[in-house]
N, CA, C, O and CB atoms as a CASP TS submission, in Angstrom:
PFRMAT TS
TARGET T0000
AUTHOR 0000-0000-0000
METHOD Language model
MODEL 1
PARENT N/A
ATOM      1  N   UNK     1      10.258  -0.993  -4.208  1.00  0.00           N
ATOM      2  CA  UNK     1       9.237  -1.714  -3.522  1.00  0.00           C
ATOM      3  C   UNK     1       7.938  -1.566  -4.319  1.00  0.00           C
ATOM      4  O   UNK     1       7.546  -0.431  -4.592  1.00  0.00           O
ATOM      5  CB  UNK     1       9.083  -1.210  -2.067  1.00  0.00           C
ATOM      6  N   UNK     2       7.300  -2.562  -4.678  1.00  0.00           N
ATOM      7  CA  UNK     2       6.229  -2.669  -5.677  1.00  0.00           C
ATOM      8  C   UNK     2       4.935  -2.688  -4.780  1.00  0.00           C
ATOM      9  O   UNK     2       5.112  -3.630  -4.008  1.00  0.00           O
ATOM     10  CB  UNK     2       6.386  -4.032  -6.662  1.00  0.00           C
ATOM     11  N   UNK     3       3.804  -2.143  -4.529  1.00  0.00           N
ATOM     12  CA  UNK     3       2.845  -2.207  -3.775  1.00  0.00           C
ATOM     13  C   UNK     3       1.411  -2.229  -4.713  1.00  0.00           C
ATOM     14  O   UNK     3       1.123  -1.202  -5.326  1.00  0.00           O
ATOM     15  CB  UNK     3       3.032  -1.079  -2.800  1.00  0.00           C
ATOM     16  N   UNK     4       0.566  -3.369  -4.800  1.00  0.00           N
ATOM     17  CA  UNK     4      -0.584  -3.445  -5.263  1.00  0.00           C
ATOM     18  C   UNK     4      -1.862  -1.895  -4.358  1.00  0.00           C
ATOM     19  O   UNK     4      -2.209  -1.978  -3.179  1.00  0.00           O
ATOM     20  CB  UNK     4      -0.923  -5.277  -4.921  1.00  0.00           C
ATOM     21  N   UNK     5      -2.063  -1.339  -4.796  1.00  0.00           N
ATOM     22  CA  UNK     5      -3.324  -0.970  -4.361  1.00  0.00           C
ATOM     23  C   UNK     5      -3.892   0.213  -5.536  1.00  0.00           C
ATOM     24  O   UNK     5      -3.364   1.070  -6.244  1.00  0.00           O
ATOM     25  CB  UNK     5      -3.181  -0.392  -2.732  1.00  0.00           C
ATOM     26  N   UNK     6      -5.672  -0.434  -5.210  1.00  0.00           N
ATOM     27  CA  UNK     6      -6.277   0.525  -6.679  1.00  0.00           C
ATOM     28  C   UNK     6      -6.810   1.746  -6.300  1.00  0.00           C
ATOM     29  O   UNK     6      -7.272   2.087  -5.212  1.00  0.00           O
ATOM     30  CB  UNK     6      -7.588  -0.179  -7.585  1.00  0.00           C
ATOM     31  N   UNK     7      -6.676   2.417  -7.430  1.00  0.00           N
ATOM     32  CA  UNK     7      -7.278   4.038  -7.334  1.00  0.00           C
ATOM     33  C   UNK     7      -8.243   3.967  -6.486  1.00  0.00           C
ATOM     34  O   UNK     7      -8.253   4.789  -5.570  1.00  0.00           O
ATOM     35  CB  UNK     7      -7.903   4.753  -8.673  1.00  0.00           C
ATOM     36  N   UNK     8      -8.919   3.324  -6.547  1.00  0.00           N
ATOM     37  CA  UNK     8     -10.669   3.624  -5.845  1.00  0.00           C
ATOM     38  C   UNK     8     -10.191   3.837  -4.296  1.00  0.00           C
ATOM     39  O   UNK     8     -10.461   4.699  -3.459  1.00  0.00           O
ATOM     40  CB  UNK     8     -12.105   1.903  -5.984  1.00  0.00           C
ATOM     41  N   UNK     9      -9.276   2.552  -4.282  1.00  0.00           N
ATOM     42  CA  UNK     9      -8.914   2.727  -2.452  1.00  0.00           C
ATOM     43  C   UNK     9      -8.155   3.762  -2.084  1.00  0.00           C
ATOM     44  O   UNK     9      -8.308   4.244  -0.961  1.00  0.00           O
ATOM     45  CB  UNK     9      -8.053   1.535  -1.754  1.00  0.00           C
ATOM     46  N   UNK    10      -7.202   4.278  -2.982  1.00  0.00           N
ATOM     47  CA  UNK    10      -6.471   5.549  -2.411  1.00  0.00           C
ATOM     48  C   UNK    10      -7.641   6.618  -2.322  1.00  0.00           C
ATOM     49  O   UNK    10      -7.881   7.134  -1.230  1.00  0.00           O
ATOM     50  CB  UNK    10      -5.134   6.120  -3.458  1.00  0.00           C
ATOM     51  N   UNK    11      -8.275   6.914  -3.301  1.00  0.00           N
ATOM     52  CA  UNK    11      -8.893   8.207  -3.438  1.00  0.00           C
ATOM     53  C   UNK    11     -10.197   7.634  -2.052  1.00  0.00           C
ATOM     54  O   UNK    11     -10.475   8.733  -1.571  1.00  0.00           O
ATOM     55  CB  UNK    11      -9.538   8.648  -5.454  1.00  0.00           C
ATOM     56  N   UNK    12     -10.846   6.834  -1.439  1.00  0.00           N
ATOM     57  CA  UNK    12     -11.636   6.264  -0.579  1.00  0.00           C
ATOM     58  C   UNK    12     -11.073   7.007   0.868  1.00  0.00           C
ATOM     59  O   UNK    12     -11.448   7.941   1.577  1.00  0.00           O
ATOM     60  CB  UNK    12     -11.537   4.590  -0.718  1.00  0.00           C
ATOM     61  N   UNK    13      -9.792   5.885   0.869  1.00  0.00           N
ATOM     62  CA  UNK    13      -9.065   6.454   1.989  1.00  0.00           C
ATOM     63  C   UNK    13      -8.684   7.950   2.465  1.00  0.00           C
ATOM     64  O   UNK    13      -8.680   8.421   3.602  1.00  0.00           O
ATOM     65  CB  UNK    13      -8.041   5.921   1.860  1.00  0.00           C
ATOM     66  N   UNK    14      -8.407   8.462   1.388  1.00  0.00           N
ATOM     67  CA  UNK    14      -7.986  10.261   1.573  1.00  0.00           C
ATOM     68  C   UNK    14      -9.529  10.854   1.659  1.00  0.00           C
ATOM     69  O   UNK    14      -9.644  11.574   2.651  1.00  0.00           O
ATOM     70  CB  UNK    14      -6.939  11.149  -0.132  1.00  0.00           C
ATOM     71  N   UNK    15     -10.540  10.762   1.014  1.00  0.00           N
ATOM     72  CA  UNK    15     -11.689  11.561   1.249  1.00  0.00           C
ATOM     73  C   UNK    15     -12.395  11.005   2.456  1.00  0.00           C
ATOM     74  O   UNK    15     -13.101  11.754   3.133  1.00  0.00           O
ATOM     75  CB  UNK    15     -12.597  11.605   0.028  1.00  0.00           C
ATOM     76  N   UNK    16     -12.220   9.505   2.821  1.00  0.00           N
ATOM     77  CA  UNK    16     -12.950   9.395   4.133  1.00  0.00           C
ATOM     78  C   UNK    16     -11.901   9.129   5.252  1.00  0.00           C
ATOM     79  O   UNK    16     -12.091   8.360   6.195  1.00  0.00           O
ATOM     80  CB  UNK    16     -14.064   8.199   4.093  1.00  0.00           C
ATOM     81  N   UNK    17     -10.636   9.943   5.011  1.00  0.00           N
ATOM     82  CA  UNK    17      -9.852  10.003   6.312  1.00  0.00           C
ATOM     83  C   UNK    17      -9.614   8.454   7.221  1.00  0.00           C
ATOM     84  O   UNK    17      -9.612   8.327   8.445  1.00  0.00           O
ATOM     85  CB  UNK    17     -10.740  11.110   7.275  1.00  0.00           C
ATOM     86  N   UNK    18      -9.434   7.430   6.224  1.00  0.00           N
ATOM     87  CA  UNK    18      -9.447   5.963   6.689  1.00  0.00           C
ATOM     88  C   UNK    18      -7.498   6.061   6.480  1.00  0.00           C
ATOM     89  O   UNK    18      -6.693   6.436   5.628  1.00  0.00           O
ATOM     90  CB  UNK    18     -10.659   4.549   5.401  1.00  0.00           C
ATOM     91  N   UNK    19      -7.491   5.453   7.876  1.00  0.00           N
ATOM     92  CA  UNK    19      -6.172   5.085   7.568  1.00  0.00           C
ATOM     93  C   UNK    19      -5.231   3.679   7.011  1.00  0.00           C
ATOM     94  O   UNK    19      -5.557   2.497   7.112  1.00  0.00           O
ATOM     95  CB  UNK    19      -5.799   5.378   8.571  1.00  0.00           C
ATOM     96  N   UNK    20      -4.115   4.190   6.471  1.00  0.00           N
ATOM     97  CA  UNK    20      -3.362   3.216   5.550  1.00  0.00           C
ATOM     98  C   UNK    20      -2.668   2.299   6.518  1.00  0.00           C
ATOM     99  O   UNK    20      -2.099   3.026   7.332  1.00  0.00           O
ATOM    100  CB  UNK    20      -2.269   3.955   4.511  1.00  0.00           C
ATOM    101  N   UNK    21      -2.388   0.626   6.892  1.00  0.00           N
ATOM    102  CA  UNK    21      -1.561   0.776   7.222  1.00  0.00           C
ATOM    103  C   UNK    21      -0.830  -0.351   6.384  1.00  0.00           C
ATOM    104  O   UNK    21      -1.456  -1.309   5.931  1.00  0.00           O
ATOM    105  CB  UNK    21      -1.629   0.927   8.469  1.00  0.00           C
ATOM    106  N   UNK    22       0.641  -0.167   6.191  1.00  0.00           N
ATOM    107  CA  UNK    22       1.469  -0.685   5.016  1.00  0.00           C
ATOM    108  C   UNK    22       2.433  -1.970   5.564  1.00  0.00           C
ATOM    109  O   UNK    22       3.269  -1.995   6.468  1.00  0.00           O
ATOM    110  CB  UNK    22       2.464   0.639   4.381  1.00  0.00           C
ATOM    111  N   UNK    23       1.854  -3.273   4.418  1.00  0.00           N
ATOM    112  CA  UNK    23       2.432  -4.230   5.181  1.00  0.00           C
ATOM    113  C   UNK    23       2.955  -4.652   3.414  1.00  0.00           C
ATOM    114  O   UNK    23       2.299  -4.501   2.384  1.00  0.00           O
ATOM    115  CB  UNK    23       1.303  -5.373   6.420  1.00  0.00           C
ATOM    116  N   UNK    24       4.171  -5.136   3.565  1.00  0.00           N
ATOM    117  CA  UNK    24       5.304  -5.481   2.555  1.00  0.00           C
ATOM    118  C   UNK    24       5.653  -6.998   2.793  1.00  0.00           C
ATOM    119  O   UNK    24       5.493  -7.507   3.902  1.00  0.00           O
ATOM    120  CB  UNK    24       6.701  -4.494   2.785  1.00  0.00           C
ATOM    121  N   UNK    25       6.140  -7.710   1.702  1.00  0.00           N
ATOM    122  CA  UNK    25       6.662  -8.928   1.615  1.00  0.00           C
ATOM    123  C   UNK    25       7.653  -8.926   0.694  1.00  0.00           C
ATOM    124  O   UNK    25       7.232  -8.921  -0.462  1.00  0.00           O
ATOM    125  CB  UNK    25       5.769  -9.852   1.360  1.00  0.00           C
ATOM    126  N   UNK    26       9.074  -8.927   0.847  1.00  0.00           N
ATOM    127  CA  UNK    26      10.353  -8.407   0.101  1.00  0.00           C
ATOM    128  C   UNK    26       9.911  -9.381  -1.373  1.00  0.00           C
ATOM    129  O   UNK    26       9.889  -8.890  -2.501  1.00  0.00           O
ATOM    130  CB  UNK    26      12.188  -8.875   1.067  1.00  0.00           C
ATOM    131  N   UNK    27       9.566 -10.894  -1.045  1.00  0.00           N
ATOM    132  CA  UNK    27       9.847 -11.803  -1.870  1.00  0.00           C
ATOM    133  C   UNK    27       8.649 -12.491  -2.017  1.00  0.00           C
ATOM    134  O   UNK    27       7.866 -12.513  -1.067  1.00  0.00           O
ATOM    135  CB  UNK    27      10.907 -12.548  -1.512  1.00  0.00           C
ATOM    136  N   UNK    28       8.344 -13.139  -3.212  1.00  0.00           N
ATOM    137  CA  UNK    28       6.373 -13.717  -3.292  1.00  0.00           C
ATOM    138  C   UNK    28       6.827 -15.393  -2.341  1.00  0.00           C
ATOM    139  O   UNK    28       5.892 -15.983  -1.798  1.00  0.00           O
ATOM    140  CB  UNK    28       5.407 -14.211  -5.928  1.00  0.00           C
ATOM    141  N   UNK    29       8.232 -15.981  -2.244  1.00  0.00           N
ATOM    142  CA  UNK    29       7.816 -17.065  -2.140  1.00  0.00           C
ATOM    143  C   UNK    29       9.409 -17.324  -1.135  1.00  0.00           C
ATOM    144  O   UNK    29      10.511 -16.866  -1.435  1.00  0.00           O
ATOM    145  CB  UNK    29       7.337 -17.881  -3.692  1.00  0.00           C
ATOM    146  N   UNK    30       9.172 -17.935  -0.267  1.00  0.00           N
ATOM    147  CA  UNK    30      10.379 -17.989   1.187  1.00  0.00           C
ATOM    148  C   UNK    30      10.193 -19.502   1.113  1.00  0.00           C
ATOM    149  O   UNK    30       9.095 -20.015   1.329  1.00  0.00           O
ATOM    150  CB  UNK    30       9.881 -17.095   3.123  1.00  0.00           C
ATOM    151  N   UNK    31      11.402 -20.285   0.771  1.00  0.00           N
ATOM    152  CA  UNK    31      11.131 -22.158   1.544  1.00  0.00           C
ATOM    153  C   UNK    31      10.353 -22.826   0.806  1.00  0.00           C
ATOM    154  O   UNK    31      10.077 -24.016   0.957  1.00  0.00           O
ATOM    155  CB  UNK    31      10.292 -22.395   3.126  1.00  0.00           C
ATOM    156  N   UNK    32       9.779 -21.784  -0.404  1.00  0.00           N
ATOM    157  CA  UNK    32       8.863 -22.695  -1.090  1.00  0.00           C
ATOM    158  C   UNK    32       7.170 -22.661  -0.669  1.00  0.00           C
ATOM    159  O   UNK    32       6.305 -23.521  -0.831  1.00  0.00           O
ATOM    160  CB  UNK    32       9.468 -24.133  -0.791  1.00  0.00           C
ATOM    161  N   UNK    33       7.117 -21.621  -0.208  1.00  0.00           N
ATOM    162  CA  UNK    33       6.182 -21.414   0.522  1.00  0.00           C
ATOM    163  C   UNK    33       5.528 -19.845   0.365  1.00  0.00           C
ATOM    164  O   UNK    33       6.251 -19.059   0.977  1.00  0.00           O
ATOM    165  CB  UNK    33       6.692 -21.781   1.797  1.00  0.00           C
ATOM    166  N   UNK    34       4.658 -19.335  -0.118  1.00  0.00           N
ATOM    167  CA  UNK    34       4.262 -17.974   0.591  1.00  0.00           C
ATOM    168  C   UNK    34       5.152 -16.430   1.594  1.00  0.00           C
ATOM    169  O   UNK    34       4.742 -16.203   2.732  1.00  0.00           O
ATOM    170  CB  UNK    34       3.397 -18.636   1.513  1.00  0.00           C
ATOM    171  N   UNK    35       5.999 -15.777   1.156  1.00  0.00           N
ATOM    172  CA  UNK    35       7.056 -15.410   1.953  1.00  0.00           C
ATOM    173  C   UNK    35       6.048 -14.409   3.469  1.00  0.00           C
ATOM    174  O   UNK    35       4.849 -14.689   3.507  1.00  0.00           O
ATOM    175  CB  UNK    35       8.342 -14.342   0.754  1.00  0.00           C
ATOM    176  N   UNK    36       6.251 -13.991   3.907  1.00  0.00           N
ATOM    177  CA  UNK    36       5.647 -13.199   5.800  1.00  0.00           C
ATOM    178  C   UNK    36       5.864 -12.088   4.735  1.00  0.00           C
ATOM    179  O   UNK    36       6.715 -12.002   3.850  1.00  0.00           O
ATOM    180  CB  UNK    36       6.903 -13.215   7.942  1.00  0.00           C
ATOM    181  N   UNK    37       4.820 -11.242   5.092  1.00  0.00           N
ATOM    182  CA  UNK    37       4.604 -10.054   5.222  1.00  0.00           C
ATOM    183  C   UNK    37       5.455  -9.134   6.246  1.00  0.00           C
ATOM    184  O   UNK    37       5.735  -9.956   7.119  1.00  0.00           O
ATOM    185  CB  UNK    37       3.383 -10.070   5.447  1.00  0.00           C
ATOM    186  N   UNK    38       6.117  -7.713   6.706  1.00  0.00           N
ATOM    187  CA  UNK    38       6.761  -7.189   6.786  1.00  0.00           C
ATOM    188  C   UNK    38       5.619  -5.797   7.450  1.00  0.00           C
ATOM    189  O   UNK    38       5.314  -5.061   6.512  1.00  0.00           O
ATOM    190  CB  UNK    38       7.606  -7.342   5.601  1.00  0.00           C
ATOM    191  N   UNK    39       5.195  -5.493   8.347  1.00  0.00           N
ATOM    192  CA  UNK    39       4.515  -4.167   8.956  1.00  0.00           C
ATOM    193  C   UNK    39       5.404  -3.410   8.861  1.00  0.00           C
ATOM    194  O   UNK    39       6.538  -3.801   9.139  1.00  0.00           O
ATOM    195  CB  UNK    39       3.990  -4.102  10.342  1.00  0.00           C
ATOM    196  N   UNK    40       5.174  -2.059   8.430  1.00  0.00           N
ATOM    197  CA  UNK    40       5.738  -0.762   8.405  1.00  0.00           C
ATOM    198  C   UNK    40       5.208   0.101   9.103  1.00  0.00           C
ATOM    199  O   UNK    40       5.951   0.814   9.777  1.00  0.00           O
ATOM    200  CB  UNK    40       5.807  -0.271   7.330  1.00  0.00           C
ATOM    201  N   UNK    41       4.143   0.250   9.141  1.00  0.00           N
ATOM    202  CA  UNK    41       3.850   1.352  10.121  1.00  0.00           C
ATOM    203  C   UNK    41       2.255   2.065   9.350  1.00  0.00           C
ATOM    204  O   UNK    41       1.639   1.581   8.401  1.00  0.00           O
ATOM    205  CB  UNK    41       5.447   2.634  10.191  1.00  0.00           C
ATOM    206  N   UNK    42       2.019   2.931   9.889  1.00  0.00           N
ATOM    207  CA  UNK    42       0.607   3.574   9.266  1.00  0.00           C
ATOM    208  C   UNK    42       0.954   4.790   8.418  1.00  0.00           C
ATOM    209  O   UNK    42       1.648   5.729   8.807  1.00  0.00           O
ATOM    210  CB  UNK    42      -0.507   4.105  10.501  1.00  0.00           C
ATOM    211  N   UNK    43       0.343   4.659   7.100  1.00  0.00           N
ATOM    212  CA  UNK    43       1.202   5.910   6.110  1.00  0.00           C
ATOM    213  C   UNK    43      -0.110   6.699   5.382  1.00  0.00           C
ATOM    214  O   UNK    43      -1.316   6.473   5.279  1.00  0.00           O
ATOM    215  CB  UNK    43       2.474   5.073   4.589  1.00  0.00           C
ATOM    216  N   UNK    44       0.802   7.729   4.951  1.00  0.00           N
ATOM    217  CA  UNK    44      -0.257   8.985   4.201  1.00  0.00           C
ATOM    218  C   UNK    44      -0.218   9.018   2.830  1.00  0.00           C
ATOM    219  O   UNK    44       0.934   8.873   2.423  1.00  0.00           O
ATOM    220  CB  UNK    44       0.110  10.543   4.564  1.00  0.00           C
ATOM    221  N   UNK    45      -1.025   9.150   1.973  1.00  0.00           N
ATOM    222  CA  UNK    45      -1.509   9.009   1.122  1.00  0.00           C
ATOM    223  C   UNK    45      -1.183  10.062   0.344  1.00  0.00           C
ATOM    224  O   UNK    45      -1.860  11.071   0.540  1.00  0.00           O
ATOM    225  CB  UNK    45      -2.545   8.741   1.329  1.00  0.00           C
ATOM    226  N   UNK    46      -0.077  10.140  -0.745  1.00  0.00           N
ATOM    227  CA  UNK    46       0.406  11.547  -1.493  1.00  0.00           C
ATOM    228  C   UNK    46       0.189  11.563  -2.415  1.00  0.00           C
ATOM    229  O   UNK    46       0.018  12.694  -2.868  1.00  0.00           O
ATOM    230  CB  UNK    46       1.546  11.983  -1.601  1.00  0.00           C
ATOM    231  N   UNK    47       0.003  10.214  -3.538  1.00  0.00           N
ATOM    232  CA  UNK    47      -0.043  10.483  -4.725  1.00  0.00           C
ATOM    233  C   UNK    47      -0.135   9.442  -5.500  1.00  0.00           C
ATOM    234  O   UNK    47       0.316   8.372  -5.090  1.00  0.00           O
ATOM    235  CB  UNK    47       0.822  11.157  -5.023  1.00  0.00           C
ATOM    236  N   UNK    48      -0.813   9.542  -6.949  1.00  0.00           N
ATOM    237  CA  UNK    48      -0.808   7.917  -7.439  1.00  0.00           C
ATOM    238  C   UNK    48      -0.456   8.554  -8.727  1.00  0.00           C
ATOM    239  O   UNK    48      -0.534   9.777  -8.844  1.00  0.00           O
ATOM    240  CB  UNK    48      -2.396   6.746  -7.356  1.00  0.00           C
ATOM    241  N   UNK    49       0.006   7.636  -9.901  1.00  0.00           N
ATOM    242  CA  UNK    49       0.396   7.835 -11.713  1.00  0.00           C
ATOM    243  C   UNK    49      -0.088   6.555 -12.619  1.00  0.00           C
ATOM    244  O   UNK    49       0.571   5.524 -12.487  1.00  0.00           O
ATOM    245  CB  UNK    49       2.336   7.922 -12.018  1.00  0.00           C
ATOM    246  N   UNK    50      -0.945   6.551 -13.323  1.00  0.00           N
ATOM    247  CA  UNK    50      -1.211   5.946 -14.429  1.00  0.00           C
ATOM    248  C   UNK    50      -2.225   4.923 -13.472  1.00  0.00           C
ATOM    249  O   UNK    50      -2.501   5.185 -12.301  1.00  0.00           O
ATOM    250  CB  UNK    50       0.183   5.353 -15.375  1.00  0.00           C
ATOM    251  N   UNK    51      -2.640   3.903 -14.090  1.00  0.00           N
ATOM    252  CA  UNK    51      -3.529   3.011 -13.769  1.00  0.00           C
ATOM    253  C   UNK    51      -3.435   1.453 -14.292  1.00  0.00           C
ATOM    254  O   UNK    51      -4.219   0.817 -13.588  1.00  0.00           O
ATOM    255  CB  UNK    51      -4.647   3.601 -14.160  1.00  0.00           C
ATOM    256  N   UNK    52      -3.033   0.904 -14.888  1.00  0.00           N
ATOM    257  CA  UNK    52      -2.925  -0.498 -14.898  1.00  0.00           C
ATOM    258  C   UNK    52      -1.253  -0.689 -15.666  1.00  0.00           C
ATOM    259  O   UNK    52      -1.152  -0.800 -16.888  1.00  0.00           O
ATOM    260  CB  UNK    52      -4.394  -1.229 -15.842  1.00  0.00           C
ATOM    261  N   UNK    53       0.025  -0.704 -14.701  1.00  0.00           N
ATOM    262  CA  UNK    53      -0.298  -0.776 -13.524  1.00  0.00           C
ATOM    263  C   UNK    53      -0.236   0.477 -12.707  1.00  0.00           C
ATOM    264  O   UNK    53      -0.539   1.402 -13.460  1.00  0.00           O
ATOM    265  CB  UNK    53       0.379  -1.692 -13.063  1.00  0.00           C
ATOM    266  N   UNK    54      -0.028   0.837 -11.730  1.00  0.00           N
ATOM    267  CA  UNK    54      -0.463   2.496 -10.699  1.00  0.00           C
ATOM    268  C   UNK    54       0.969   2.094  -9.735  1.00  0.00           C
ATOM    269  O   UNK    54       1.551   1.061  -9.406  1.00  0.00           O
ATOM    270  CB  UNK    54      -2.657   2.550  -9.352  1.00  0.00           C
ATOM    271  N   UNK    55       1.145   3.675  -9.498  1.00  0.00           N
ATOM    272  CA  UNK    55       1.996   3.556  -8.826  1.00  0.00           C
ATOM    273  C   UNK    55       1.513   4.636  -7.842  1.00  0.00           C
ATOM    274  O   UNK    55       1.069   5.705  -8.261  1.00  0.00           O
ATOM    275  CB  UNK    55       3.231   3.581  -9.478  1.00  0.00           C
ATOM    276  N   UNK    56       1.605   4.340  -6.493  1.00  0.00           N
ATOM    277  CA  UNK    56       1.296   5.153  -5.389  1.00  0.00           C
ATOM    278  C   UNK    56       2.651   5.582  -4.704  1.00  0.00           C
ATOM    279  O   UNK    56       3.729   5.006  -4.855  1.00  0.00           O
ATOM    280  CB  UNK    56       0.339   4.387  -4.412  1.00  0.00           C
ATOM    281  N   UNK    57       2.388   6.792  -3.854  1.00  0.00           N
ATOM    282  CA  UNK    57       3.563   7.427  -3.419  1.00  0.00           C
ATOM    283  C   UNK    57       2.471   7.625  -1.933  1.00  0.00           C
ATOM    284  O   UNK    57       1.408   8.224  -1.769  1.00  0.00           O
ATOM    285  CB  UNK    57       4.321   8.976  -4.516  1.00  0.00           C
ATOM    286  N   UNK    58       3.171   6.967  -1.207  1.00  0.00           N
ATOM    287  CA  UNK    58       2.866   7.098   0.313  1.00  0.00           C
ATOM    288  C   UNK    58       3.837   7.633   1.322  1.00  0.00           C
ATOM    289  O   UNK    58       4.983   7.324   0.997  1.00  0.00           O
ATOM    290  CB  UNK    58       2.565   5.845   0.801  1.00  0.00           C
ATOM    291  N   UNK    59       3.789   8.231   2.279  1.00  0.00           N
ATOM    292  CA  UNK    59       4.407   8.737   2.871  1.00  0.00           C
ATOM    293  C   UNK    59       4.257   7.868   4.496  1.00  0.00           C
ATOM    294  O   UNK    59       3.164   7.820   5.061  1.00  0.00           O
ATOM    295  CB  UNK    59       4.060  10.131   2.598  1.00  0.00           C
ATOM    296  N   UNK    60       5.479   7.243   5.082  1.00  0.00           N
ATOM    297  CA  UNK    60       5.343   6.747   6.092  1.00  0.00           C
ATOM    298  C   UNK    60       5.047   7.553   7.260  1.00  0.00           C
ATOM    299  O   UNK    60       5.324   8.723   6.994  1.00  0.00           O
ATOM    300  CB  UNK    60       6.237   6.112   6.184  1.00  0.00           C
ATOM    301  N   UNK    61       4.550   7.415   8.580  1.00  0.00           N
ATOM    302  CA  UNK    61       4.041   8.382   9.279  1.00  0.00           C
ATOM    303  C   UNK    61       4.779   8.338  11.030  1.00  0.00           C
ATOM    304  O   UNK    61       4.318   7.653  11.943  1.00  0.00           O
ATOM    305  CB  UNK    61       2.348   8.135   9.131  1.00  0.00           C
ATOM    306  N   UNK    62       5.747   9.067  11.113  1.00  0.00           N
ATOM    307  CA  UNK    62       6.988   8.819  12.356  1.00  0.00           C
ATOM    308  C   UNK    62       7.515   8.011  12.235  1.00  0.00           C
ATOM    309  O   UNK    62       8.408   7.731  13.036  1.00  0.00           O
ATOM    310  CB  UNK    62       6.805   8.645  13.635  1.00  0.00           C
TER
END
C-alpha cells in the first residue's frame, strides 16, 4: 500500500499530538473515473525512511 505523506506532516503531527486519520484508494482510476477512497481508521505515527520518495510506517489504532 503506497501512501503519499511529507516529512513535515509526520514530524507536525507527532510533536503536536494531531491525529492521523488514514484514508486509501486501492486503484487511481475505477470506470474511468477517479477510484473512492477507502477509511481505515485513526493511526499512529512510527516511522518514516528516505525522502523523495518516503516511506511511512503507521500503526493502525484498534
Amino acid at each position: 500500500m503506497r501512501v503519499r505523506v511529507t516529512q513535515s506532516v509526520c514530524y507536525r503531527s507527532k510533536l503536536m499530538s494531531r491525529q492521523i486519520h488514514l484514508f486509501v484508494r486501492d486503484t487511481k482510476l475505477s470506470q474511468g473515473t477517479a477510484a473512492p477512497f477507502t477509511y481505515h481508521g485513526r493511526a499512529n505515527y512510527v516511522s518514516h525512511e528516505g525522502s523523495v520518495p518516503m516511506s511511512v510506517t503507521l500503526a493502525l489504532q484498534g
